[in-house]
C-alpha positions as semicolon CSV with decimal commas, in nm:
position;residue;x (nm);y (nm);z (nm)
1;M;0,360;-2,780;-1,080
2;E;0,516;-2,452;-1,184
3;T;0,268;-2,221;-1,350
4;F;0,346;-2,004;-1,656
5;S;0,165;-1,712;-1,811
6;K;-0,041;-1,771;-2,128
7;R;0,189;-1,529;-2,310
8;R;0,499;-1,744;-2,243
9;V;0,316;-2,065;-2,339
10;R;0,198;-1,910;-2,665
11;L;0,547;-1,778;-2,740
12;V;0,717;-2,118;-2,691
13;F;0,455;-2,294;-2,901
14;T;0,481;-2,043;-3,187
15;L;0,864;-2,063;-3,198
16;T;0,863;-2,441;-3,203
17;F;0,590;-2,446;-3,467
18;V;0,787;-2,205;-3,690
19;N;1,100;-2,423;-3,655
20;I;0,902;-2,720;-3,782
21;G;0,878;-2,527;-4,110
22;F;1,250;-2,457;-4,117
23;A;1,326;-2,824;-4,042
24;I;1,104;-2,930;-4,331
25;L;1,279;-2,679;-4,560
26;C;1,625;-2,810;-4,454
27;T;1,505;-3,170;-4,517
28;I;1,399;-3,080;-4,873
29;V;1,726;-2,896;-4,949
30;S;1,935;-3,181;-4,808
31;H;1,747;-3,431;-5,022
32;Y;1,796;-3,213;-5,329
33;Y;2,174;-3,204;-5,282
34;D;2,181;-3,576;-5,202
35;F;2,296;-3,536;-4,838
36;I;2,107;-3,845;-4,720
37;W;2,243;-3,844;-4,362
38;L;2,165;-3,471;-4,322
39;R;1,819;-3,527;-4,474
40;N;1,744;-3,801;-4,221
41;Y;1,879;-3,590;-3,938
42;N;1,655;-3,295;-4,035
43;A;1,357;-3,528;-4,060
44;I;1,425;-3,639;-3,700
45;N;1,443;-3,271;-3,604
46;I;1,089;-3,226;-3,740
47;F;0,963;-3,481;-3,486
48;A;1,167;-3,315;-3,210
49;Y;1,004;-2,977;-3,282
50;V;0,659;-3,138;-3,298
51;L;0,725;-3,294;-2,953
52;A;0,834;-2,951;-2,817
53;S;0,518;-2,793;-2,957
54;Y;0,301;-3,064;-2,795
55;L;0,474;-3,015;-2,458
56;A;0,424;-2,637;-2,486
57;I;0,051;-2,686;-2,540
58;Q;0,044;-2,910;-2,234
59;K;0,211;-2,624;-2,042
60;K;0,522;-2,840;-1,973
61;L;0,746;-2,554;-2,071
62;L;1,074;-2,662;-1,916
63;P;1,116;-2,984;-2,123
64;A;0,961;-2,809;-2,428
65;R;1,219;-2,527;-2,412
66;I;1,512;-2,763;-2,347
67;I;1,418;-2,987;-2,642
68;Y;1,369;-2,687;-2,870
69;L;1,698;-2,516;-2,785
70;L;1,909;-2,835;-2,798
71;T;1,753;-2,939;-3,130
72;S;1,798;-2,591;-3,276
73;N;2,161;-2,541;-3,169
74;I;2,288;-2,889;-3,249
75;G;2,095;-2,888;-3,579
76;L;2,265;-2,564;-3,685
77;A;2,607;-2,710;-3,597
78;V;2,535;-3,021;-3,806
79;I;2,408;-2,818;-4,108
80;S;2,708;-2,580;-4,081
81;S;2,942;-2,878;-4,091
82;F;2,792;-2,999;-4,419
83;V;2,759;-2,657;-4,581
84;G;3,098;-2,521;-4,472
85;K;3,220;-2,173;-4,399
86;S;3,098;-2,040;-4,735
87;G;2,729;-2,089;-4,645
88;S;2,758;-1,883;-4,323
89;V;2,477;-2,093;-4,171
90;E;2,630;-2,039;-3,827
91;F;2,510;-1,673;-3,841
92;V;2,167;-1,803;-3,738
93;Y;2,335;-1,860;-3,401
94;L;2,304;-1,485;-3,344
95;F;1,931;-1,544;-3,307
96;N;1,983;-1,845;-3,081
97;I;2,215;-1,651;-2,849
98;G;1,932;-1,409;-2,760
99;L;1,654;-1,669;-2,736
100;P;1,714;-1,784;-2,373
101;F;1,652;-1,431;-2,247
102;I;1,307;-1,443;-2,409
103;L;1,220;-1,802;-2,329
104;F;1,331;-1,813;-1,963
105;S;1,272;-1,589;-1,661
106;F;1,608;-1,443;-1,559
107;R;1,482;-1,402;-1,202
108;R;1,367;-1,763;-1,152
109;E;1,557;-1,956;-1,424
110;R;1,892;-1,778;-1,437
111;V;2,085;-2,104;-1,473
112;Y;1,898;-2,199;-1,789
113;V;1,946;-1,851;-1,935
114;I;2,323;-1,870;-1,886
115;L;2,350;-2,233;-2,001
116;F;2,157;-2,192;-2,325
117;T;2,329;-1,862;-2,404
118;L;2,671;-2,028;-2,373
119;L;2,569;-2,336;-2,573
120;P;2,551;-2,165;-2,920
121;L;2,869;-1,973;-2,845
122;F;3,040;-2,298;-2,755
123;L;2,921;-2,478;-3,072
124;W;3,008;-2,177;-3,286
125;A;3,364;-2,181;-3,142
126;L;3,398;-2,557;-3,207
127;L;3,297;-2,508;-3,571
128;F;3,575;-2,251;-3,622
129;I;3,833;-2,459;-3,433
130;T;3,757;-2,772;-3,642
131;D;3,743;-2,571;-3,968
132;F;3,374;-2,666;-3,997
133;N;3,451;-3,042;-3,978
134;L;3,274;-3,087;-3,643
135;F;3,013;-3,336;-3,770
136;A;3,103;-3,398;-4,139
137;T;3,397;-3,388;-4,372
138;K;3,194;-3,417;-4,695
139;K;3,106;-3,059;-4,798
140;L;2,854;-2,894;-5,022
141;N;2,998;-2,734;-5,336
142;P;3,150;-2,401;-5,222
143;I;2,993;-2,210;-5,513
144;T;2,648;-2,356;-5,435
145;A;2,704;-2,281;-5,063
146;R;2,803;-1,922;-5,141
147;E;2,536;-1,849;-5,400
148;V;2,239;-2,051;-5,268
149;I;2,286;-2,147;-4,902
150;Y;2,444;-1,818;-4,795
151;P;2,146;-1,606;-4,905
152;M;1,913;-1,858;-4,748
153;A;2,106;-1,844;-4,417
154;I;2,108;-1,466;-4,409
155;A;1,741;-1,449;-4,511
156;S;1,657;-1,706;-4,241
157;S;1,844;-1,508;-3,972
158;I;1,672;-1,183;-4,070
159;S;1,333;-1,355;-4,098
160;L;1,367;-1,517;-3,756
161;V;1,474;-1,193;-3,590
162;L;1,197;-0,991;-3,761
163;F;0,941;-1,260;-3,680
164;Q;1,048;-1,261;-3,318
165;L;1,035;-0,879;-3,296
166;V;0,694;-0,853;-3,463
167;Y;0,545;-1,139;-3,272
168;F;0,680;-1,014;-2,942
169;C;0,541;-0,665;-3,015
170;I;0,200;-0,817;-3,087
171;L;0,207;-1,017;-2,764
172;N;0,315;-0,714;-2,562
173;A;0,048;-0,498;-2,724
174;K;-0,221;-0,751;-2,628
175;Y;-0,067;-0,789;-2,282
176;Y;-0,056;-0,415;-2,210
177;E;-0,406;-0,378;-2,345
178;K;-0,518;-0,626;-2,079
179;I;-0,308;-0,436;-1,823
180;H;-0,478;-0,115;-1,920
181;Q;-0,817;-0,278;-1,881
182;K;-0,718;-0,419;-1,545
183;K;-0,592;-0,073;-1,444
184;L;-0,929;0,081;-1,537
185;E;-1,108;-0,191;-1,336
186;A;-0,875;-0,136;-1,040
187;I;-0,931;0,242;-1,056
188;E;-1,305;0,189;-1,066
189;A;-1,291;-0,051;-0,769
190;S;-1,067;0,192;-0,578
191;N;-1,306;0,481;-0,648
192;A;-1,599;0,268;-0,527
193;K;-1,406;0,178;-0,212
194;S;-1,308;0,540;-0,151
195;Q;-1,666;0,651;-0,202
196;F;-1,789;0,388;0,041
197;L;-1,528;0,475;0,305
198;S;-1,588;0,845;0,254
199;T;-1,961;0,794;0,314
200;M;-1,898;0,576;0,616
201;S;-1,649;0,829;0,751
202;H;-1,904;1,105;0,717
203;E;-2,185;0,908;0,876
204;I;-1,977;0,795;1,176
205;R;-1,784;1,115;1,234
206;T;-2,099;1,329;1,233
207;P;-2,238;1,189;1,562
208;L;-1,883;1,174;1,700
209;N;-1,864;1,546;1,639
210;A;-2,159;1,591;1,871
211;V;-2,006;1,367;2,145
212;I;-1,673;1,552;2,145
213;G;-1,830;1,893;2,101
214;L;-2,093;1,853;2,377
215;S;-1,831;1,723;2,621
216;H;-1,628;2,034;2,552
217;I;-1,932;2,254;2,614
218;L;-2,011;2,070;2,939
219;G;-1,650;2,123;3,053
220;D;-1,675;2,494;2,983
221;N;-2,001;2,543;3,176
222;N;-1,847;2,539;3,523
223;P;-1,927;2,174;3,612
224;R;-1,914;2,050;3,969
225;K;-1,584;1,894;4,076
226;D;-1,744;1,549;4,087
227;Q;-1,851;1,595;3,723
228;I;-1,520;1,714;3,580
229;E;-1,361;1,366;3,578
230;N;-1,665;1,213;3,406
231;I;-1,678;1,490;3,145
232;N;-1,308;1,449;3,074
233;A;-1,360;1,072;3,040
234;L;-1,653;1,132;2,801
235;N;-1,440;1,359;2,585
236;Y;-1,152;1,117;2,598
237;S;-1,383;0,826;2,502
238;G;-1,502;1,018;2,197
239;K;-1,143;1,067;2,087
240;I;-1,068;0,699;2,146
241;L;-1,367;0,605;1,928
242;L;-1,237;0,845;1,667
243;N;-0,898;0,670;1,679
244;L;-1,075;0,335;1,639
245;L;-1,245;0,472;1,327
246;N;-0,911;0,594;1,197
247;N;-0,767;0,245;1,247
248;V;-0,986;0,131;0,960
249;L;-1,017;0,443;0,743
250;D;-0,650;0,551;0,769
251;F;-0,499;0,200;0,739
252;S;-0,386;0,240;0,377
253;K;-0,216;0,567;0,474
254;M;-0,035;0,390;0,758
255;Q;0,071;0,108;0,530
256;S;0,239;0,355;0,296
257;T;0,447;0,478;0,596
258;T;0,320;0,831;0,564
259;I;0,218;0,868;0,929
260;E;0,302;1,219;1,047
261;L;0,366;1,274;1,417
262;D;0,229;1,587;1,585
263;E;0,442;1,617;1,899
264;V;0,323;1,839;2,184
265;P;0,443;1,880;2,544
266;T;0,277;1,592;2,730
267;D;0,245;1,469;3,087
268;I;0,242;1,092;3,029
269;S;0,123;1,021;3,380
270;I;-0,205;1,214;3,328
271;A;-0,262;1,066;2,983
272;T;-0,219;0,705;3,095
273;K;-0,441;0,744;3,403
274;Q;-0,719;0,841;3,162
275;I;-0,655;0,517;2,974
276;K;-0,696;0,319;3,293
277;K;-1,020;0,494;3,373
278;I;-1,158;0,416;3,027
279;H;-1,080;0,045;3,042
280;E;-1,138;-0,024;3,411
281;A;-1,513;-0,076;3,369
282;T;-1,455;-0,351;3,109
283;C;-1,203;-0,519;3,334
284;L;-1,444;-0,515;3,631
285;K;-1,718;-0,663;3,415
286;K;-1,490;-0,955;3,319
287;G;-1,347;-0,993;3,672
288;V;-1,000;-0,896;3,554
289;K;-0,776;-0,663;3,752
290;M;-0,641;-0,356;3,577
291;N;-0,295;-0,246;3,701
292;L;-0,111;0,075;3,621
293;Y;0,252;0,136;3,719
294;I;0,418;0,463;3,608
295;D;0,748;0,600;3,740
296;D;0,677;0,911;3,946
297;N;0,970;1,116;3,820
298;I;0,899;1,107;3,443
299;P;0,932;1,466;3,315
300;I;0,715;1,647;3,064
301;V;0,809;1,521;2,713
302;W;0,749;1,606;2,349
303;L;0,516;1,335;2,225
304;D;0,236;1,274;1,974
305;I;-0,004;1,180;2,250
306;V;-0,287;1,088;2,010
307;R;-0,074;0,827;1,833
308;F;0,082;0,712;2,162
309;N;-0,263;0,664;2,313
310;Q;-0,369;0,483;1,996
311;V;-0,083;0,233;2,055
312;I;-0,160;0,189;2,426
313;N;-0,534;0,157;2,370
314;N;-0,490;-0,105;2,098
315;L;-0,256;-0,307;2,316
316;V;-0,471;-0,274;2,631
317;T;-0,792;-0,348;2,441
318;N;-0,631;-0,663;2,298
319;A;-0,502;-0,770;2,640
320;I;-0,846;-0,731;2,802
321;K;-1,016;-0,909;2,509
322;F;-0,799;-1,217;2,539
323;T;-0,784;-1,231;2,920
324;D;-1,069;-1,402;3,108
325;K;-0,899;-1,420;3,451
326;G;-0,606;-1,265;3,625
327;S;-0,485;-0,915;3,531
328;V;-0,388;-0,666;3,263
329;T;-0,096;-0,443;3,350
330;L;0,031;-0,126;3,189
331;K;0,384;-0,026;3,293
332;I;0,584;0,281;3,187
333;K;0,939;0,292;3,323
334;K;1,224;0,533;3,284
335;Q;1,539;0,360;3,153
336;Q;1,778;0,646;3,078
337;E;1,763;1,021;3,120
338;T;1,986;1,309;3,017
339;K;1,932;1,684;3,036
340;T;1,753;1,688;2,704
341;H;1,619;1,335;2,640
342;I;1,462;1,040;2,816
343;K;1,427;0,673;2,720
344;L;1,099;0,505;2,830
345;L;1,005;0,139;2,837
346;T;0,632;0,076;2,788
347;E;0,487;-0,272;2,861
348;V;0,138;-0,419;2,839
349;I;0,124;-0,752;3,019
350;D;-0,174;-0,989;3,046
351;T;-0,248;-1,334;3,188
352;G;-0,465;-1,433;2,891
353;I;-0,464;-1,709;2,635
354;G;-0,120;-1,629;2,491
355;I;0,008;-1,658;2,138
356;P;0,190;-1,960;1,988
357;K;0,555;-1,895;1,899
358;D;0,496;-1,979;1,532
359;K;0,240;-1,695;1,515
360;H;0,460;-1,422;1,666
361;E;0,543;-1,288;1,321
362;A;0,202;-1,342;1,157
363;I;0,006;-1,126;1,407
364;W;0,173;-0,811;1,270
365;Q;0,017;-0,870;0,924
366;A;-0,304;-0,693;0,833
367;F;-0,636;-0,881;0,887
368;T;-0,448;-1,168;1,053
369;Q;-0,516;-1,326;1,394
370;A;-0,342;-1,604;1,583
371;S;-0,597;-1,860;1,462
372;S;-0,943;-1,890;1,306
373;T;-1,071;-2,001;1,649
374;T;-0,947;-1,671;1,796
375;N;-1,137;-1,482;1,532
376;R;-1,461;-1,675;1,595
377;L;-1,446;-1,648;1,972
378;Y;-1,314;-1,292;2,018
379;G;-1,383;-1,112;1,688
380;G;-1,188;-0,811;1,572
381;T;-1,057;-0,678;1,244
382;G;-0,696;-0,786;1,276
383;L;-0,584;-0,426;1,218
384;G;-0,491;-0,328;1,573
385;L;-0,141;-0,475;1,593
386;P;-0,035;-0,383;1,239
387;I;-0,128;-0,022;1,315
388;V;0,057;-0,039;1,645
389;K;0,368;-0,161;1,455
390;S;0,336;0,116;1,196
391;I;0,312;0,390;1,462
392;I;0,600;0,253;1,673
393;E;0,821;0,228;1,366
394;T;0,735;0,590;1,282
395;M;0,855;0,674;1,633
396;K;1,188;0,507;1,533
397;S;1,148;0,203;1,751
398;D;1,033;-0,162;1,737
399;I;0,760;-0,341;1,929
400;K;0,841;-0,685;2,064
401;I;0,647;-0,973;2,210
402;D;0,701;-1,243;2,473
403;S;0,418;-1,489;2,487
404;E;0,336;-1,845;2,581
405;V;0,013;-2,029;2,519
406;G;-0,198;-2,041;2,835
407;K;0,032;-1,809;3,030
408;G;-0,033;-1,468;2,872
409;S;0,155;-1,212;2,666
410;R;0,388;-0,920;2,709
411;F;0,410;-0,649;2,441
412;Y;0,683;-0,392;2,499
413;F;0,877;-0,114;2,322
414;T;1,115;0,165;2,412
415;I;1,102;0,521;2,276
416;N;1,342;0,809;2,301
417;L;1,168;1,140;2,373
418;K;1,283;1,500;2,399
419;I;1,217;1,661;2,738
420;A;0,988;1,967;2,739
421;S;1,004;2,256;2,981
422;D;0,725;2,355;3,217
423;K;0,693;2,679;3,027
424;E;0,628;2,487;2,700
425;M;0,374;2,269;2,875
426;H;0,192;2,567;3,024
427;K;0,179;2,735;2,684
428;T;0,012;2,423;2,542
429;I;-0,258;2,380;2,804
430;E;-0,337;2,745;2,881
431;K;-0,680;2,847;2,762
432;R;-0,653;3,069;2,460
433;D;-0,831;3,404;2,459
434;Y;-0,998;3,459;2,119
435;K;-1,051;3,818;2,010
436;F;-1,377;3,802;1,817
437;N;-1,595;4,112;1,799
438;K;-1,943;4,009;1,693
439;N;-1,804;3,863;1,373
440;K;-2,074;3,700;1,158
441;V;-2,044;3,333;1,072
442;L;-2,257;3,138;0,827
443;M;-2,265;2,773;0,929
444;V;-2,379;2,551;0,644
445;E;-2,474;2,220;0,802
446;D;-2,767;1,979;0,753
447;N;-2,722;1,787;1,081
448;L;-2,924;1,957;1,356
449;I;-2,715;1,818;1,642
450;N;-2,398;1,948;1,479
451;V;-2,573;2,287;1,436
452;M;-2,662;2,296;1,803
453;V;-2,308;2,202;1,916
454;G;-2,140;2,437;1,673
455;K;-2,360;2,735;1,760
456;Q;-2,297;2,694;2,131
457;I;-1,919;2,677;2,083
458;L;-1,909;2,978;1,848
459;E;-2,161;3,202;2,022
460;K;-1,981;3,154;2,354
461;E;-1,675;3,323;2,192
462;N;-1,869;3,639;2,087
463;L;-1,951;3,522;1,732
464;I;-2,287;3,572;1,561
465;V;-2,397;3,254;1,386
466;D;-2,650;3,213;1,105
467;V;-2,742;2,865;0,981
468;A;-2,813;2,728;0,633
469;N;-2,923;2,363;0,607
470;D;-2,813;2,309;0,244
471;G;-2,584;2,461;-0,019
472;L;-2,857;2,638;-0,215
473;Q;-2,986;2,812;0,098
474;A;-2,628;2,916;0,177
475;V;-2,578;3,073;-0,168
476;N;-2,904;3,274;-0,128
477;M;-2,807;3,392;0,222
478;V;-2,462;3,510;0,110
479;T;-2,624;3,718;-0,169
480;E;-2,855;3,887;0,085
481;N;-2,620;3,926;0,386
482;T;-2,260;4,007;0,473
483;Y;-2,055;3,746;0,657
484;D;-1,700;3,737;0,785
485;I;-1,658;3,365;0,723
486;I;-1,847;3,061;0,598
487;L;-1,819;2,710;0,752
488;M;-1,925;2,479;0,471
489;D;-2,027;2,116;0,518
490;I;-1,952;1,896;0,216
491;Q;-2,225;1,632;0,194
492;M;-2,567;1,799;0,198
493;P;-2,900;1,757;0,021
494;I;-3,021;1,984;-0,270
495;M;-2,674;2,132;-0,326
496;D;-2,346;1,998;-0,185
497;G;-2,064;2,213;-0,041
498;Y;-1,842;2,197;-0,352
499;T;-2,117;2,335;-0,578
500;A;-2,222;2,595;-0,323
501;A;-1,863;2,722;-0,287
502;L;-1,825;2,745;-0,669
503;E;-2,151;2,942;-0,692
504;I;-2,047;3,183;-0,414
505;R;-1,711;3,240;-0,579
506;K;-1,890;3,367;-0,891
507;F;-1,992;3,683;-0,707
508;N;-1,774;3,690;-0,396
509;S;-1,406;3,601;-0,418
510;K;-1,295;3,743;-0,083
511;I;-1,508;3,584;0,188
512;P;-1,311;3,297;0,356
513;I;-1,478;2,956;0,323
514;L;-1,365;2,670;0,546
515;A;-1,487;2,320;0,462
516;L;-1,614;2,104;0,745
517;S;-1,518;1,758;0,614
518;A;-1,560;1,422;0,773
519;S;-1,352;1,258;0,500
520;V;-0,981;1,176;0,533
521;F;-0,920;1,107;0,163
522;M;-0,688;1,311;-0,053
523;E;-0,931;1,340;-0,345
524;V;-1,173;1,521;-0,113
525;K;-0,904;1,769;-0,016
526;D;-0,826;1,823;-0,383
527;K;-1,193;1,892;-0,460
528;I;-1,214;2,133;-0,166
529;N;-0,922;2,336;-0,308
530;A;-1,059;2,321;-0,662
531;S;-1,398;2,458;-0,555
532;G;-1,238;2,775;-0,421
533;M;-1,251;2,705;-0,047
534;N;-0,969;2,838;0,170
535;G;-0,911;2,537;0,394
536;F;-1,076;2,248;0,573
537;I;-1,143;2,129;0,927
538;F;-1,184;1,761;0,999
539;K;-1,501;1,645;1,170
540;P;-1,523;1,571;1,454
541;F;-1,335;1,895;1,512
542;D;-1,143;2,004;1,818
543;P;-1,320;2,325;1,936
544;D;-0,991;2,510;1,996
545;D;-0,866;2,413;1,650
546;L;-1,194;2,529;1,495
547;L;-1,182;2,867;1,671
548;T;-0,812;2,915;1,590
549;Q;-0,873;2,850;1,219
550;I;-1,173;3,085;1,217
551;E;-0,965;3,359;1,382
552;N;-0,676;3,312;1,139
553;A;-0,908;3,308;0,835
554;I;-1,085;3,629;0,944
555;K;-0,752;3,808;1,009
556;N;-0,609;3,709;0,671
């Protein structure tokens, strides 16, 4: 059964109920002027309007509206025939012409709108063509029609229009009041969700900061050759875990198609070998073979390697999850190459459980898996593939699937990339030499592990670091000492970073303050700017990015 809003049900019922009153009035007038046939006809109309009202209450709006409009339009034609041109009863049709646009949905019920708009126009035309003899030749006295019925017709038309406008305004006012209330509830729910996700982001990113930071420190402390690969894998794993976190926290951003690509010169061969190393252990544990095939002559390309790795990792993780025997294969092939661009085909192939053909479209929807059984047996959020699709579309491509139940799946896509020069690649990977000269840094951070990691990274670059464990302590230290820059955590006990920054700005407007934020939400960025800070660095931070921002802030 088709469902209708309470507002539309109430509107139809009220209109039919009001027309019961008009039908009763017409019955009384007809009886007074001794039009027996017209009196009886109007009496029948009363019952028709009562039936339409009853159907409206029962939410059977289609028959209710049809009965109401037919009764109203034909009734006016009959009355006009008896009254004649002098009574101008047909002017009430002006109201009836507009009614279908109010009673029906133009999007879903366009045919009814057109039909019941044309009906009064058609009857009106017939009245004029027949010289108002359409249903009756016996007429009311012209003087009575002109002096009594005409004012009643005009008054009725104006009353109906005014009633409709006032009633519709009242309904809309109540409707938008409810919308406003729903909006407030939605904003409150959204704020609660943002607060929860912001807290979760902070709590998860804080230890991630230690993982990525410590792996960077280990890599800088002249490790043995046999340790370098493991340290790189540890650092890469931390970044993969960060991407997994972003899959959940940044999903709304991805859905609004605001993904921004940060392309850098990239050696795809090196990046994908890291992916194999990360996933090989899981494959060995399951007894699944991990294959990697990359064309040897792929040049250095401009690519957002973080997003590209996010795509590959999601696809490979899915393939391993749903494959219990056989193999998982990652292939990257060169399809076309010019002097400036290259077209690459990337494939992830598995011999797993496969996906039914009728689910090939559904798997790209958020929080959706091929079946409830899949969700129970293998788990997962159902966000991996929608995020893959969003990223690939941002790269101006499409991801496709070939899959058969019991025989495995093949996910593949092609991307066009700009070729980078060796000089551009070298400039990206060369170790930057920072020119710090015993500059004093105040690190405001309540997490002791982050303090340890941060101090080691900064002190190794010839920076002097003091530490405050909360915002109040930071304010006191800035009043007593001179610093070149402040690194301000946001969520801290006693006094948070926003309040501390505002307090510092009361007596020191020049010292640069960089927020160390684990939140990805826009409202956090807005609050950072409003509190007088000069910028922000996401946690977990990339050490080179941290040092670069510190250097730029001190210079400026």
